Each structure stands twice: as structure tokens, then as C-alpha cells.
Coordinates of C-alpha atoms in Angstrom, one line a residue:
M1 CA 7.0 37.1 -8.4
D2 CA 8.8 37.8 -4.7
I3 CA 6.9 35.2 -3.1
V4 CA 9.2 32.7 -5.9
L5 CA 12.2 34.9 -5.6
N6 CA 12.3 34.3 -1.7
F7 CA 11.5 30.5 -2.3
F8 CA 14.4 30.0 -4.5
K9 CA 16.5 32.3 -1.9
E10 CA 15.4 30.0 0.9
I11 CA 16.4 27.3 -0.9
A12 CA 19.8 28.3 -2.1
V13 CA 20.5 30.0 1.4
F14 CA 19.8 25.8 2.5
Y15 CA 21.5 24.4 -0.3
N16 CA 24.8 26.5 0.4
E17 CA 25.0 25.5 3.4
V18 CA 25.0 22.4 3.6
A19 CA 26.7 21.6 0.3
I20 CA 30.6 21.6 1.7
Y21 CA 29.5 20.3 4.9
L22 CA 27.7 16.8 2.8
I23 CA 30.9 16.5 0.8
L24 CA 33.2 16.8 3.7
G25 CA 30.5 13.8 5.2
F26 CA 30.7 11.7 2.0
L27 CA 34.5 12.6 2.6
V28 CA 34.3 10.6 6.0
A29 CA 31.9 7.9 4.7
A30 CA 34.0 6.7 2.0
V31 CA 37.2 6.5 4.6
L32 CA 35.1 4.1 6.4
H33 CA 34.1 2.1 3.4
V34 CA 37.8 1.6 2.9
F35 CA 38.3 0.4 6.2
F36 CA 35.5 -1.3 7.1
P37 CA 34.2 -3.6 4.5
E38 CA 30.7 -5.4 5.0
T39 CA 32.6 -8.5 6.0
I40 CA 34.1 -7.2 8.8
I41 CA 30.4 -6.2 10.2
K42 CA 29.0 -9.7 9.7
K43 CA 32.0 -11.2 11.6
H44 CA 30.9 -9.4 14.6
L45 CA 27.3 -9.9 15.0
G46 CA 26.7 -13.5 15.2
K47 CA 25.7 -13.9 18.8
D48 CA 22.3 -13.4 21.2
S49 CA 24.8 -11.1 23.3
F50 CA 24.9 -7.3 24.4
M51 CA 28.1 -6.9 22.7
S52 CA 26.7 -8.4 19.4
V53 CA 24.2 -5.3 19.5
F54 CA 26.7 -2.9 20.9
K55 CA 29.1 -3.5 17.7
A56 CA 25.6 -3.7 15.3
T57 CA 24.5 0.3 16.7
L58 CA 28.2 1.3 16.9
F59 CA 29.1 -0.1 13.1
G60 CA 25.5 1.2 11.9
I61 CA 25.3 4.9 13.0
P62 CA 28.6 6.1 10.9
I63 CA 27.2 4.2 7.5
P64 CA 25.0 6.5 5.8
I65 CA 22.4 3.9 4.3
C66 CA 18.9 5.5 3.8
S67 CA 15.9 3.4 5.0
C68 CA 15.1 1.6 2.0
G69 CA 18.5 0.7 1.1
V70 CA 19.2 -0.7 4.8
I71 CA 17.0 -3.6 4.5
P72 CA 18.3 -5.2 2.1
V73 CA 21.6 -4.8 3.7
A74 CA 20.0 -5.9 7.1
T75 CA 18.5 -9.1 5.7
S76 CA 22.2 -10.1 4.5
L77 CA 23.5 -9.5 7.6
K78 CA 20.9 -12.0 9.0
N79 CA 21.3 -14.9 6.2
S80 CA 25.0 -15.0 7.3
G81 CA 24.2 -15.7 11.1
A82 CA 23.8 -11.5 12.7
S83 CA 21.5 -12.3 16.0
K84 CA 17.9 -10.9 15.5
G85 CA 18.9 -8.3 17.9
S86 CA 22.0 -7.1 16.2
T87 CA 19.9 -6.7 13.2
V88 CA 17.6 -4.7 14.6
S89 CA 20.0 -2.3 15.9
F90 CA 21.7 -2.3 12.8
L91 CA 17.9 -1.5 11.2
I92 CA 17.5 1.6 13.3
T93 CA 20.8 3.3 13.4
T94 CA 21.8 3.3 10.1
P95 CA 19.1 5.2 8.9
Q96 CA 18.6 7.0 11.6
V97 CA 22.1 9.1 11.4
G98 CA 25.1 8.7 9.0
A99 CA 28.3 10.7 8.7
D100 CA 26.6 12.6 6.2
S101 CA 23.7 13.7 7.8
F102 CA 25.8 14.5 11.2
M103 CA 27.2 17.3 8.9
I104 CA 24.2 18.6 7.8
T105 CA 23.0 18.4 11.3
Y106 CA 26.1 20.3 12.1
S107 CA 25.8 23.0 9.4
L108 CA 22.1 23.5 10.0
L109 CA 21.5 23.2 14.3
G110 CA 25.0 23.6 15.3
W111 CA 27.2 20.6 17.2
F112 CA 24.9 20.7 20.3
F113 CA 22.0 19.0 18.6
G114 CA 24.0 16.9 16.4
I115 CA 25.6 15.5 19.1
F116 CA 21.9 14.4 21.1
R117 CA 21.1 13.0 17.3
I118 CA 23.7 10.6 17.4
V119 CA 23.5 10.2 21.6
S120 CA 19.6 9.1 20.9
S121 CA 20.4 6.8 18.0
F122 CA 22.5 5.1 19.8
V123 CA 20.3 4.4 22.8
T124 CA 17.6 3.6 20.3
G125 CA 19.7 1.0 18.9
I126 CA 20.9 -0.5 22.2
L127 CA 17.8 -1.0 23.9
A128 CA 15.3 -2.5 20.8
G129 CA 18.3 -4.9 20.0
I130 CA 18.0 -5.6 23.7
F131 CA 14.7 -6.4 24.0
V132 CA 14.6 -8.1 20.9
N133 CA 17.1 -10.5 21.9
I134 CA 14.8 -11.4 24.9
F135 CA 11.4 -11.1 23.6
G136 CA 11.2 -11.5 20.5
K137 CA 13.4 -15.2 20.4
D138 CA 10.0 -17.0 19.7
D139 CA 9.3 -14.8 17.0
H140 CA 10.5 -16.1 13.2
G141 CA 10.4 -13.6 10.3
T142 CA 10.6 -15.6 6.8
L143 CA 13.0 -18.5 6.7
L144 CA 16.0 -17.3 5.5
P145 CA 19.1 -19.3 3.6
M146 CA 21.6 -20.0 6.3
A147 CA 23.9 -20.4 3.4
G148 CA 25.0 -18.3 0.2
P149 CA 27.0 -17.6 -2.8
V150 CA 30.4 -15.9 -1.1
A151 CA 31.4 -13.1 -2.8
K152 CA 35.1 -12.3 -3.5
E153 CA 36.4 -9.7 -0.7
E154 CA 37.8 -6.4 -2.1
T155 CA 41.2 -5.5 -1.4
M156 CA 41.8 -2.3 0.2
A157 CA 42.9 -1.5 -2.6
Q158 CA 40.2 -2.0 -5.4
R159 CA 37.8 -0.5 -2.7
F160 CA 40.3 2.7 -2.9
N161 CA 40.6 2.8 -6.3
G162 CA 36.3 2.7 -6.1
I163 CA 36.3 5.9 -3.8
L164 CA 34.8 8.1 -6.5
S165 CA 32.2 5.6 -8.1
Y166 CA 31.2 4.3 -4.3
V167 CA 30.5 8.6 -3.6
E168 CA 28.6 9.5 -6.7
Y169 CA 26.1 6.3 -6.8
E170 CA 26.2 5.0 -3.6
L171 CA 26.2 8.3 -1.3
L172 CA 25.3 10.4 -3.3
G173 CA 22.9 8.7 -5.6
S174 CA 20.7 7.3 -2.8
I175 CA 20.3 10.5 -1.2
A176 CA 19.8 12.7 -4.9
N177 CA 16.1 12.2 -5.1
A178 CA 15.4 12.8 -1.5
L179 CA 17.4 15.5 -0.9
M180 CA 15.9 17.8 -3.7
V181 CA 12.5 17.2 -2.2
G182 CA 14.0 18.2 1.1
F183 CA 15.6 21.2 -0.2
L184 CA 12.2 22.3 -2.0
I185 CA 9.8 21.5 1.2
A186 CA 12.1 23.6 3.8
G187 CA 12.0 26.6 0.9
L188 CA 8.1 25.8 1.5
I189 CA 8.2 26.0 4.8
A190 CA 10.3 29.0 5.3
V191 CA 8.6 31.1 2.4
F192 CA 4.7 30.3 3.2
V193 CA 4.6 28.9 7.2
P194 CA 4.5 32.5 9.0
D195 CA 6.6 32.8 12.4
G196 CA 5.7 31.6 15.5
F197 CA 2.9 29.2 13.2
F198 CA 4.0 26.3 15.4
E199 CA 4.1 28.0 19.0
M200 CA 0.8 29.7 18.2
Y201 CA -1.1 26.4 17.3
M202 CA 1.0 23.6 18.7
G203 CA 2.0 25.5 21.9
S204 CA 2.3 22.2 23.9
D205 CA 5.4 20.4 23.3
F206 CA 3.6 17.2 24.0
L207 CA 1.4 17.9 21.3
S208 CA 3.9 19.1 18.6
M209 CA 5.8 15.8 19.5
M210 CA 3.1 13.2 19.0
I211 CA 2.4 15.2 15.8
M212 CA 5.8 14.5 14.2
L213 CA 5.8 10.9 15.5
V214 CA 2.4 10.4 13.8
I215 CA 3.8 12.0 10.5
G216 CA 7.5 10.3 10.7
I217 CA 6.1 6.7 11.2
P218 CA 5.0 6.3 8.2
M219 CA 7.0 8.7 6.1
Y220 CA 9.8 7.8 4.1
V221 CA 12.4 10.2 4.4
C222 CA 16.2 10.0 4.6
A223 CA 18.1 11.6 7.1
S224 CA 20.0 14.0 5.1
A225 CA 16.6 15.4 3.3
S226 CA 14.6 15.4 6.5
T227 CA 17.4 17.5 8.5
P228 CA 16.6 20.9 6.4
I229 CA 13.2 20.2 7.1
A230 CA 13.1 20.0 10.4
A231 CA 15.6 23.0 10.9
S232 CA 13.3 25.5 8.8
L233 CA 10.8 24.1 11.3
I234 CA 12.5 25.2 14.3
M235 CA 12.8 28.5 12.9
K236 CA 9.3 28.5 12.1
G237 CA 9.0 28.0 15.8
M238 CA 8.6 24.5 16.7
S239 CA 10.1 22.8 19.4
P240 CA 13.8 21.1 18.7
G241 CA 12.5 17.8 20.7
A242 CA 9.4 17.9 18.1
A243 CA 12.3 18.3 15.1
L244 CA 14.2 15.5 17.0
V245 CA 10.8 13.1 17.2
F246 CA 11.0 14.0 13.1
L247 CA 14.9 13.1 12.7
L248 CA 14.5 10.0 15.0
T249 CA 11.5 8.3 13.1
G250 CA 11.1 9.7 9.4
P251 CA 14.4 8.2 8.3
A252 CA 14.3 4.9 10.5
T253 CA 10.9 4.0 9.9
N254 CA 8.4 4.1 6.6
A255 CA 5.2 2.4 5.7
I256 CA 6.7 -0.2 2.8
G257 CA 9.9 -0.5 4.9
I258 CA 7.9 -2.1 7.8
A259 CA 6.0 -4.6 5.9
A260 CA 9.3 -5.4 4.6
I261 CA 11.2 -5.5 8.0
T262 CA 8.0 -8.1 9.5
K263 CA 9.4 -10.6 7.0
V264 CA 12.8 -10.3 8.3
I265 CA 12.2 -10.7 11.7
G266 CA 8.5 -11.1 12.7
K267 CA 5.9 -9.6 13.8
K268 CA 6.5 -9.4 17.5
S269 CA 10.2 -8.0 16.9
T270 CA 8.6 -5.4 14.5
L271 CA 6.7 -4.2 17.1
I272 CA 9.3 -3.9 19.7
Y273 CA 11.3 -2.0 17.4
L274 CA 8.1 0.7 16.7
V275 CA 7.5 0.8 20.2
V276 CA 11.3 1.7 20.9
I277 CA 11.7 3.9 18.5
S278 CA 8.6 5.6 19.2
L279 CA 9.2 6.1 23.0
T280 CA 13.0 7.2 23.0
A281 CA 12.2 9.4 20.6
L282 CA 9.7 10.9 23.0
A283 CA 11.8 10.7 25.8
F284 CA 14.8 12.4 24.0
G285 CA 12.8 14.9 22.7
Y286 CA 11.4 15.7 26.4
I287 CA 14.9 16.0 27.1
L288 CA 15.9 17.9 24.6
N289 CA 13.4 20.6 25.2
L290 CA 14.4 20.7 28.7
M291 CA 17.7 21.1 28.2
T292 CA 17.5 24.1 25.4
R293 CA 14.6 25.8 27.1
D294 CA 14.7 25.4 30.8
M295 CA 18.3 24.8 31.2
G296 CA 19.7 27.4 29.0
F297 CA 21.4 25.1 26.8
S298 CA 19.4 26.9 23.4
H299 CA 22.7 29.0 22.7
L300 CA 24.7 25.7 21.9
M301 CA 22.5 25.2 18.7
L302 CA 23.8 28.0 16.9
H303 CA 26.9 28.8 16.2
D304 CA 29.4 31.2 14.1
H305 CA 28.9 29.8 10.5
G306 CA 31.0 32.3 8.8
A307 CA 33.8 31.7 11.0
L308 CA 34.2 28.3 10.7
I309 CA 34.2 28.0 7.2
P310 CA 34.7 31.2 4.9
M311 CA 32.0 31.8 2.7
W312 CA 34.0 31.6 -0.7
L313 CA 34.6 27.8 0.4
K314 CA 30.7 27.0 1.1
I315 CA 30.6 28.7 -2.3
A316 CA 33.4 26.1 -3.6
G317 CA 31.3 22.9 -2.2
S318 CA 28.0 24.5 -3.5
V319 CA 29.6 24.4 -7.4
L320 CA 30.8 21.0 -6.4
L321 CA 28.2 19.2 -5.3
T322 CA 25.8 21.1 -8.3
A323 CA 28.6 19.5 -10.5
M324 CA 28.1 16.3 -8.8
L325 CA 24.3 16.1 -9.3
A326 CA 24.5 17.1 -12.3
W327 CA 27.4 14.3 -13.3
Y328 CA 24.6 12.1 -11.7
Y329 CA 21.9 12.6 -13.6
G330 CA 23.1 13.2 -17.2
D331 CA 25.0 9.6 -16.5
I332 CA 22.0 7.8 -14.9
L333 CA 19.8 9.1 -18.1
L334 CA 22.8 7.5 -20.5
Y335 CA 22.9 4.5 -18.4
R336 CA 18.9 4.0 -18.6
R337 CA 19.8 4.0 -22.7
Y338 CA 22.5 2.2 -22.5
V339 CA 20.6 -0.7 -20.8
K340 CA 17.3 -0.4 -23.0
S341 CA 19.9 -1.1 -26.0
K342 CA 21.4 -3.8 -24.9
K343 CA 17.9 -5.8 -24.3
T344 CA 16.9 -4.9 -27.7
K345 CA 20.2 -5.7 -29.3
G346 CA 21.2 -8.7 -27.0
H347 CA 24.2 -9.7 -25.4
D348 CA 27.0 -12.3 -26.5
N349 CA 25.9 -14.5 -29.3
M350 CA 27.1 -17.6 -27.6
A351 CA 25.3 -16.9 -24.4
Q352 CA 21.9 -17.1 -23.5
T353 CA 20.5 -13.6 -22.1
I354 CA 18.3 -13.6 -18.5
T355 CA 15.9 -10.9 -17.7
L356 CA 15.2 -11.6 -14.3
N357 CA 12.5 -9.0 -12.2
V358 CA 13.9 -8.1 -8.8
S359 CA 12.2 -6.6 -6.3
G360 CA 13.2 -4.3 -2.9
M361 CA 15.4 -2.2 -5.3
N362 CA 14.9 1.1 -4.3
C363 CA 18.4 3.2 -4.5
M364 CA 21.6 3.0 -6.5
H365 CA 22.9 1.2 -3.5
C366 CA 20.3 -1.6 -4.3
Q367 CA 21.6 -1.4 -7.8
N368 CA 25.0 -2.0 -6.8
S369 CA 24.3 -4.5 -3.9
V370 CA 22.1 -6.8 -6.9
K371 CA 25.3 -6.2 -9.3
K372 CA 27.5 -7.7 -7.4
A373 CA 25.3 -10.8 -6.2
V374 CA 25.0 -11.7 -9.7
E375 CA 28.6 -11.1 -10.7
T376 CA 29.3 -13.7 -7.9
V377 CA 27.8 -16.9 -9.8
E378 CA 31.2 -17.6 -12.3
G379 CA 29.9 -17.9 -15.3
T380 CA 27.6 -14.6 -15.8
S381 CA 28.9 -11.7 -17.8
N382 CA 27.3 -8.1 -19.1
V383 CA 25.1 -7.6 -16.0
T384 CA 23.1 -4.6 -16.1
V385 CA 20.5 -3.5 -13.5
D386 CA 18.0 -1.1 -14.2
L387 CA 16.6 0.8 -11.1
A388 CA 13.4 1.9 -12.4
E389 CA 12.3 -1.0 -14.7
K390 CA 13.3 -3.4 -11.4
T391 CA 14.9 -5.6 -13.8
V392 CA 18.5 -7.6 -14.3
V393 CA 19.9 -8.5 -17.2
F394 CA 22.5 -10.8 -17.8
D395 CA 24.4 -13.1 -19.8
I396 CA 24.8 -16.9 -18.8
V397 CA 26.8 -20.0 -20.2
Q398 CA 24.4 -22.6 -18.9
H399 CA 20.5 -22.1 -18.2
A400 CA 21.4 -24.4 -15.2
L401 CA 23.6 -21.1 -13.8
V402 CA 20.3 -19.3 -13.6
E403 CA 18.9 -21.0 -10.2
K404 CA 22.6 -20.1 -8.6
V405 CA 22.2 -16.5 -9.6
R406 CA 18.7 -16.4 -8.1
S407 CA 19.8 -17.5 -5.0
A408 CA 22.8 -15.0 -4.8
I409 CA 19.9 -12.1 -5.2
V410 CA 17.7 -13.4 -2.3
F411 CA 21.2 -13.8 0.0
A412 CA 21.9 -10.6 -0.8
G413 CA 18.3 -9.8 0.5
F414 CA 16.0 -9.0 -2.5
T415 CA 13.3 -11.4 -4.0
V416 CA 13.2 -12.5 -7.8
E417 CA 9.9 -12.5 -9.2
N418 CA 10.7 -14.8 -11.9
A419 CA 13.7 -17.3 -12.7

């Protein structure tokens, strides 16, 4: 019984520490969403130049998209003419760190670790983009359409009015499941892993970093969800450098994502992508260990949380985050019932109801991207996307328009399995 109580106590501590910072991160991301739409990003990523790689890295860092959701976004960017190097830079930096994950890192590991994480991600994205532009020019992925249906650009007022929906579904919805798993794993580590375990069994900094590298590359974990896990590992004696390796490789790579990335940028470019991520993660992990252990910077990884944000505000943040999660999960259950009722009752009797199977949808960001893609085709209506069943259902006035819908979905970075 004591173990169970300690387990939930540790989860509550992590949750209460993170909640208010996560909400603040969502607000920052929402502001970026209003003032920097995807159309602006696409305009700056077209040339095989250092500047396009730099811009892609800079755009990618604050945007909070997970490693599954970033693949169709990057594919869409490449469809719009983005260079291969800038596509790779965006693929790396976007899932590695975002406004929300930086705030969580700050809350659990301090400002020094948070800034170091951003710098590491920035350098990784720059190097990977440059090397891909130099050595991956003759490497070809899947042939992609060079033009596609143009979505109606939302006005700033429309994006502002959609902030609440964007925060609830695209931001929170993208990480909700992984975040809950991250808290559970952090709680398990805190309760069942003895203090000093990693110092005892993985005394070598290099060995612990290599182990985290091997674990992080094939594992799927989002940047926000991985941070409580990393914090709990550090508390149990793991070196900060090894934790950083996990935070850089886990969000940016996973077994399924690597296969999808290979189709977009080719085998050679994917190999460059993986090598650069691995080597820079190990290098920055070593530098972080050197600075925190041998150069006396370890105190910068701690700060007085209580003095920064009072306990009542943390509790308020926890209550608000809990309410948001409850709304999200409750709405998802109702939405799935709605989709199923649509399928059984049919749509507009004057139109044809079409169902397409779409692969590549893994999160709420993907779901909204597919919905927007279908809605760009004039003549479609009543569009509903079922993330669980990987389907999109819509009414259409002419069956000939189905091919345009298919092209719109493909152009957005997904695969239509039937049309």
C-alpha cells in the first residue's frame, strides 16, 4: 500500500510542477500560431542554401509538433518546394523542442538545461541540413507532386478566434496520451529505481550516453512527455549528458518515423539525418557533463521553484490542466460516437458519401490537417475524420472530385489507401 501511495505521490509532484509551465508553453505556441502561419514558413524554405536551413531550424524550434505529426508537415513543405536540407532541419528541430517542452524542461531541470537543450537542437538541425544539401543532392525519395490544391489562407482574425481549439486539440491533443505515459514512467522510476542506481551500474558517462542513444533512436516519445522521464533518471543518479542524449534522440527519431522519412528524403539523406543526430547528441551530452561536473555549473540546473511561482498558482495550473484533459478525452469519446452515427445514418441524400482510408495519421494535428485538406476541395461537405480507424468521411457533389480530394490529402503529406 505504501508503494502505491508513493507512486501516486511522485506522479502528483511531477504533475503539479509541470502543469502551469505547460499551459504557459501552450499560450506561447498559440501566439506563434496566430502570427506565423504555415504559409509564411513555406515561403522561406525553397533554396538549397545555408539561409533556408537556418530559417527551417529557427522556425522548427518553437513549434510544438510531435515526431509523428511533423512527418506529414515536412512532406507538405517539400511538396511546396522546400529544399531537402531545410526539410531535414525542420524534421529534427520541430519534435526535439518546442515552447511547451522548453517550459517543462525549465520547470523540472532549470533554465541552464533548458537553454542547453535548445542550443543542442539548433546546432543539430543546422549541421544535418547543411550535410544533406551537400551530400544528399543525388539522393531521391518518393516522387512527390510539385503542385497541389491551395488551401485558403486563414486571416489573423480567424486564427485568433481558433486559438482555444488549437490549444485544446492540436497542442494538448497531440501530446495528451504520451504525456500521461511519461508521468507514469517517471513515477515508476522514482519509486522502484533506488538512489544511485545509474552511478553504480553505469558509472561511465560514455556508457550511459550510448545506452540512452540505443534506447532513444527507435523509441517513440514526444519532447514534453520525455522530460519528466529524463528528470526522474537524473534524480536517480544518471548523468545530465545521458539524459540530454535521450531528450535529443527520443523525440526526433523512432522506428516507424524513420521508415516514413526515408520515403520523403531518400536513404542516403536519412542516414545523414541519423548520424548527425547521434553524433551531436553524444557531443553535447559530453559537453553538458563536463560543464556540470568538472566546471561547477551543476547548481545552474536547480532553481527555487517556490520563489518563482507560488504554490497556489501551481495548484491552479494543475486544476486547469486536469479540466482541459477531461474535456479533451470526453470530447474525443463523443466525437467518435458522432462519426460512427454519421457512417450509419449517411450524410446529405443529395450528395454521395465517400469514405477513404488514410495512413500516416497518428495525432490530433494529423487529423486536423487531413480535415483541412479535404475542405480545400470545392464541392465537399460534412467532413469527419476518424483518427482511430484512419478514415475520412465526406459528402461530395460529383464523384469525379474524389481524385482531387485524394490529391489534396497526398499533398498534405498523407497516403490514401483507396480512392
